[in-house]
């Protein structure tokens, strides 16, 4: 198997209860748990080949040689896989996103989940889903959740071994949709999530209250999933995202991801909700808005937000599957 290319596919996920802040930067241990929905429409496919002839790791993103910083981060991650497999061979990694890279559409989640699966298999490791989730977490906190499909809960854990994600069953999984409103054409984001969450933790007076809030939101969201109460889930998701952004905005200097179109989409969502449409907004480290809704209401929301000035693309996504190996063609 070593030396053979292995391809894996993973879908991005959008957090309904966010992860924003770490307890340990080296192990990438989150300060709190989180909860997400894996999305079918946002997938990454990654091929890894360990090759004796390579002097260093190589990374290609969407068909182009990656920037030095991205290659270095991938190489640091591959070191973990090499150490676990007891090999020293360098690897060629080719990754393709089905959506704009680094636009705040969580490409690091699908990217590191696909890389963890492809690289571990290519290195000859046989990891359980939990071990894969722990490995993916070392690449990016949110990637630990993209190992699974549907609703996924991440545990904060006390140690590296206890900070993993696991799936949460809910009758809502087939009913829910996410309407993704891309704001600003998928331009690279102003602050990467890694630096921005560290800066928030170090300087925001609202960071502590945020960390205290998350376990309560997580419990309430899990209860809503258990009873299939979409309205309760949506209400928590929207409030939690706003609390995360409030903590980031209060950082010094401020971290502001919002654009005028971001606010316009939020206003549209509130207006639709007042008219009885199932719609709740959430946002990550970028200006885009993701609207949690139902299969029936998703087309109405998509139609209303696509004409907002500054919204450059709208996608409707259903819940997505777990990360998987793509058989050779
Ligand atoms: O996995 P990272 O380091 O890109 O952080 C993700 C942070 C958010 O997307 C803003 C929230 C989350 O829980 O996914």
Coordinates of C-alpha atoms and ligand atoms in Angstrom, one line a residue:
X1 CA 0.0 0.0 0.0
X2 CA 2.9 2.4 0.9
X3 CA 3.7 4.3 -2.3
X4 CA 0.2 3.9 -3.8
X5 CA -2.0 7.0 -4.1
X6 CA -5.0 7.1 -1.8
X7 CA -7.9 9.5 -2.3
X8 CA -10.4 10.5 0.3
X9 CA -13.4 12.8 0.2
X10 CA -14.8 14.8 3.1
X11 CA -17.5 17.4 3.4
X12 CA -17.2 20.7 5.3
X13 CA -19.4 21.3 8.3
X14 CA -21.1 24.4 9.7
X15 CA -21.1 24.7 13.4
X16 CA -24.5 25.4 15.1
X17 CA -22.7 25.8 18.4
X18 CA -19.3 27.3 17.6
X19 CA -15.8 26.5 18.5
X20 CA -13.9 29.8 19.1
X21 CA -10.8 29.6 21.3
X22 CA -8.3 26.9 22.3
X23 CA -7.1 25.5 25.6
X24 CA -3.9 24.3 24.0
X25 CA -2.5 25.6 20.7
X26 CA 0.0 22.8 20.0
X27 CA -2.5 20.0 20.6
X28 CA -5.3 22.1 19.2
X29 CA -7.5 21.4 22.1
X30 CA -10.7 23.5 21.9
X31 CA -11.7 25.6 24.9
X32 CA -15.3 24.2 24.6
X33 CA -17.3 21.5 22.9
X34 CA -19.2 22.3 19.7
X35 CA -22.0 21.0 17.4
X36 CA -22.2 21.0 13.6
X37 CA -24.0 19.8 10.5
X38 CA -21.9 18.2 7.8
X39 CA -22.8 19.7 4.4
X40 CA -23.1 17.6 1.2
X41 CA -22.5 20.6 -1.1
X42 CA -19.1 21.6 0.3
X43 CA -16.7 18.8 -0.4
X44 CA -13.0 18.4 -0.7
X45 CA -11.2 15.5 -2.4
X46 CA -7.5 14.9 -1.5
X47 CA -5.0 12.4 -2.9
X48 CA -1.9 11.5 -0.9
X49 CA 1.1 9.6 -2.3
X50 CA 4.1 8.8 -0.2
X51 CA 7.1 8.8 -2.5
X52 CA 10.7 7.8 -1.8
X53 CA 12.0 10.1 -4.6
X54 CA 10.7 13.3 -2.9
X55 CA 13.1 15.5 -0.9
X56 CA 10.2 17.4 0.6
X57 CA 6.4 17.3 0.9
X58 CA 4.5 18.9 -2.0
X59 CA 1.1 20.4 -2.0
X60 CA -1.2 21.3 -4.9
X61 CA -4.4 23.1 -4.2
X62 CA -7.1 23.2 -6.9
X63 CA -4.4 22.4 -9.5
X64 CA -1.8 25.0 -8.5
X65 CA 1.3 24.7 -6.3
X66 CA 0.3 25.9 -2.8
X67 CA 1.9 28.9 -1.0
X68 CA 4.8 28.1 1.2
X69 CA 2.7 28.7 4.4
X70 CA 0.1 26.2 3.3
X71 CA 2.7 23.6 2.3
X72 CA 4.5 24.0 5.7
X73 CA 1.2 23.6 7.6
X74 CA 0.4 20.4 5.6
X75 CA 4.0 19.1 6.2
X76 CA 3.6 19.7 10.0
X77 CA 0.4 17.6 9.9
X78 CA 2.1 14.9 7.8
X79 CA 4.8 14.6 10.4
X80 CA 2.1 13.3 12.8
X81 CA 1.1 10.7 10.3
X82 CA 4.7 9.7 9.6
X83 CA 5.5 9.5 13.3
X84 CA 2.5 7.2 13.9
X85 CA 3.3 5.0 11.0
X86 CA 7.1 4.9 11.6
X87 CA 8.0 6.1 8.2
X88 CA 10.1 9.0 6.9
X89 CA 9.0 9.2 3.2
X90 CA 7.8 12.6 2.0
X91 CA 4.4 12.9 0.3
X92 CA 2.7 14.5 -2.7
X93 CA -0.7 15.9 -1.7
X94 CA -3.3 17.1 -4.3
X95 CA -6.4 18.7 -2.9
X96 CA -9.5 20.0 -4.7
X97 CA -12.3 22.0 -3.2
X98 CA -15.8 22.1 -4.7
X99 CA -16.1 25.7 -3.3
X100 CA -13.8 28.8 -2.9
X101 CA -10.8 28.0 -0.7
X102 CA -10.1 30.3 2.3
X103 CA -13.4 32.2 1.9
X104 CA -14.8 31.4 5.3
X105 CA -16.6 28.4 3.9
X106 CA -14.7 26.1 6.3
X107 CA -12.3 24.6 3.7
X108 CA -9.9 23.7 6.5
X109 CA -12.6 21.3 8.0
X110 CA -13.1 19.3 4.8
X111 CA -9.5 19.7 3.8
X112 CA -7.9 18.3 7.0
X113 CA -10.6 15.6 7.4
X114 CA -9.9 14.3 3.8
X115 CA -6.1 14.7 4.4
X116 CA -6.2 12.7 7.7
X117 CA -8.1 9.9 6.1
X118 CA -6.1 9.8 2.8
X119 CA -2.6 10.3 4.5
X120 CA -3.2 7.7 7.3
X121 CA -4.4 5.1 4.8
X122 CA -1.6 5.9 2.4
X123 CA 0.9 5.5 5.2
X124 CA -0.5 2.1 6.1
X125 CA -2.3 3.1 9.3
X126 CA -5.6 1.6 10.2
X127 CA -7.3 4.2 12.4
X128 CA -10.8 4.0 14.0
X129 CA -13.2 6.9 13.3
X130 CA -12.4 8.3 16.7
X131 CA -8.6 8.1 16.1
X132 CA -9.2 9.8 12.7
X133 CA -11.2 12.6 14.4
X134 CA -8.4 13.2 16.9
X135 CA -5.8 13.3 14.1
X136 CA -7.9 15.6 11.9
X137 CA -8.3 17.9 15.0
X138 CA -4.5 18.5 15.0
X139 CA -4.9 20.0 11.5
X140 CA -7.9 22.2 12.3
X141 CA -10.3 22.1 15.2
X142 CA -13.4 22.0 13.0
X143 CA -11.9 19.1 10.9
X144 CA -12.5 16.7 13.8
X145 CA -16.2 17.0 13.1
X146 CA -16.0 16.4 9.3
X147 CA -15.0 12.8 9.8
X148 CA -18.7 12.1 10.4
X149 CA -21.9 12.9 8.5
X150 CA -25.0 14.6 9.7
X151 CA -25.1 16.3 13.1
X152 CA -21.8 16.0 14.9
X153 CA -20.8 16.8 18.5
X154 CA -17.2 17.7 19.4
X155 CA -16.0 17.1 23.0
X156 CA -13.7 19.6 24.5
X157 CA -11.9 16.8 26.4
X158 CA -9.2 17.1 29.0
X159 CA -6.5 15.4 27.0
X160 CA -5.7 14.9 23.3
X161 CA -7.4 11.5 23.4
X162 CA -10.6 12.8 24.8
X163 CA -11.0 15.7 22.4
X164 CA -12.8 14.0 19.6
X165 CA -16.1 14.3 17.7
X166 CA -18.9 11.8 17.4
X167 CA -22.2 11.7 15.5
X168 CA -25.5 12.7 17.1
X169 CA -28.6 11.0 15.7
X170 CA -31.7 13.2 15.2
X171 CA -35.0 12.9 13.3
X172 CA -34.1 16.4 11.9
X173 CA -31.2 15.2 9.7
X174 CA -33.2 14.5 6.5
X175 CA -35.4 17.6 6.9
X176 CA -32.8 20.3 7.4
X177 CA -31.1 22.3 4.7
X178 CA -28.5 25.0 4.8
X179 CA -28.8 28.0 2.4
X180 CA -25.3 29.3 1.9
X181 CA -25.1 33.0 0.9
X182 CA -21.6 33.8 -0.3
X183 CA -20.8 37.5 0.3
X184 CA -18.1 39.3 -1.6
X185 CA -17.3 36.6 -4.3
X186 CA -15.4 34.2 -2.1
X187 CA -12.4 36.6 -1.7
X188 CA -9.8 35.4 0.9
X189 CA -10.9 36.2 4.4
X190 CA -9.6 39.2 6.4
X191 CA -8.4 37.2 9.4
X192 CA -7.8 33.4 9.5
X193 CA -9.8 31.7 12.2
X194 CA -6.6 30.4 14.0
X195 CA -5.1 33.8 14.6
X196 CA -8.5 35.5 15.1
X197 CA -9.6 33.1 17.9
X198 CA -6.3 33.4 19.7
X199 CA -6.5 37.2 19.5
X200 CA -10.1 37.1 20.8
X201 CA -9.0 34.9 23.7
X202 CA -6.1 37.1 24.5
X203 CA -7.8 40.5 24.3
X204 CA -11.6 40.4 24.3
X205 CA -13.5 41.2 27.5
X206 CA -16.3 39.0 26.2
X207 CA -14.2 35.9 25.7
X208 CA -14.7 34.5 29.2
X209 CA -18.5 35.0 29.1
X210 CA -18.4 33.3 25.7
X211 CA -16.6 30.2 27.1
X212 CA -19.1 30.1 29.9
X213 CA -22.1 30.3 27.5
X214 CA -21.1 27.5 25.1
X215 CA -21.7 24.5 27.4
X216 CA -25.3 25.8 28.1
X217 CA -26.0 26.3 24.4
X218 CA -24.5 22.9 23.6
X219 CA -26.8 21.2 26.1
X220 CA -29.9 23.0 24.8
X221 CA -29.0 22.3 21.2
X222 CA -28.5 18.5 22.0
X223 CA -31.9 18.5 23.7
X224 CA -33.5 20.2 20.6
X225 CA -31.9 17.5 18.4
X226 CA -33.2 14.7 20.6
X227 CA -36.8 16.0 20.5
X228 CA -36.6 17.1 16.8
X229 CA -37.3 20.7 17.7
X230 CA -35.9 22.7 14.7
X231 CA -37.2 26.0 16.0
X232 CA -35.3 25.6 19.3
X233 CA -32.2 24.4 17.5
X234 CA -32.3 27.4 15.0
X235 CA -32.9 29.9 17.8
X236 CA -29.8 28.6 19.7
X237 CA -27.7 28.4 16.6
X238 CA -28.4 32.0 15.6
X239 CA -27.9 33.4 19.1
X240 CA -24.6 31.4 19.5
X241 CA -23.1 32.7 16.2
X242 CA -24.0 36.3 17.2
X243 CA -22.3 35.7 20.6
X244 CA -19.2 34.4 19.0
X245 CA -19.0 37.4 16.7
X246 CA -19.7 39.8 19.6
X247 CA -16.7 38.3 21.4
X248 CA -14.6 38.7 18.2
X249 CA -15.8 42.3 17.6
X250 CA -14.9 43.2 21.2
X251 CA -11.3 42.1 20.7
X252 CA -8.7 44.9 20.7
X253 CA -8.2 45.6 17.8
X254 CA -11.5 44.3 16.6
X255 CA -12.1 41.3 14.4
X256 CA -15.0 42.2 12.2
X257 CA -16.0 39.8 9.4
X258 CA -19.3 41.5 8.6
X259 CA -19.9 43.3 5.3
X260 CA -23.0 45.4 4.5
X261 CA -24.5 42.4 2.6
X262 CA -23.9 40.2 5.7
X263 CA -26.3 42.5 7.7
X264 CA -28.7 42.6 4.8
X265 CA -29.0 38.8 4.7
X266 CA -29.5 38.7 8.5
X267 CA -32.3 41.3 8.1
X268 CA -33.9 39.3 5.3
X269 CA -33.8 36.1 7.5
X270 CA -35.5 37.9 10.4
X271 CA -38.1 39.3 8.1
X272 CA -38.8 35.9 6.6
X273 CA -39.0 34.3 10.1
X274 CA -41.6 37.0 11.1
X275 CA -43.7 35.7 8.2
X276 CA -43.5 32.1 9.4
X277 CA -40.6 30.8 7.3
X278 CA -38.2 28.5 9.1
X279 CA -34.9 30.4 8.9
X280 CA -32.0 31.0 11.3
X281 CA -28.7 32.6 10.4
X282 CA -25.2 31.5 11.4
X283 CA -21.7 32.8 10.4
X284 CA -18.1 31.6 10.7
X285 CA -14.8 33.4 10.2
X286 CA -15.9 35.2 7.1
X287 CA -18.7 37.5 5.8
X288 CA -20.9 34.7 4.4
X289 CA -24.3 33.8 6.0
X290 CA -25.5 30.2 6.3
X291 CA -29.3 29.9 6.9
X292 CA -30.6 26.8 8.7
X293 CA -34.0 25.9 7.3
X294 CA -36.1 23.0 6.0
X295 CA -36.3 21.3 2.6
X296 CA -39.7 23.1 1.9
X297 CA -38.5 26.6 2.9
X298 CA -34.9 26.5 1.4
X299 CA -36.0 27.6 -2.2
X300 CA -37.9 30.7 -0.8
X301 CA -34.9 31.8 1.2
X302 CA -32.4 31.2 -1.7
X303 CA -34.6 33.3 -4.0
X304 CA -34.9 36.1 -1.5
X305 CA -31.2 36.4 -0.6
X306 CA -29.7 35.9 -4.1
X307 CA -30.8 39.4 -5.2
X308 CA -29.2 41.2 -2.2
X309 CA -26.4 43.5 -3.3
X310 CA -23.1 41.9 -2.4
X311 CA -24.4 38.3 -2.4
X312 CA -22.4 36.7 -5.2
X313 CA -23.6 33.0 -5.0
X314 CA -26.2 31.0 -3.2
X315 CA -26.1 27.3 -2.7
X316 CA -28.6 25.0 -1.0
X317 CA -27.1 22.0 0.9
X318 CA -28.5 19.0 2.5
X319 CA -26.8 17.1 5.3
X320 CA -23.6 15.4 4.0
X321 CA -22.0 12.0 4.5
X322 CA -19.0 10.9 6.5
X323 CA -15.5 11.2 5.1
X324 CA -14.7 8.2 2.9
X325 CA -12.1 6.6 0.7
X326 CA -12.6 7.1 -3.1
X327 CA -11.9 3.8 -4.9
X328 CA -9.3 4.1 -7.7
X329 CA -10.9 4.8 -11.1
Ligands
LIG1 O1 -11.2 24.8 12.5 P1 -10.8 26.2 12.5 O2 -9.5 26.4 13.2 O3 -10.8 26.8 11.1 O4 -11.9 27.0 13.4 C1 -13.2 27.0 13.0 C2 -13.9 28.1 13.7 C3 -15.4 28.4 13.2 O5 -15.6 28.0 11.9 C4 -15.6 29.9 13.2 C5 -16.4 27.8 14.2 C6 -16.6 26.3 14.1 O6 -16.9 25.7 15.1 O7 -16.4 25.7 13.0

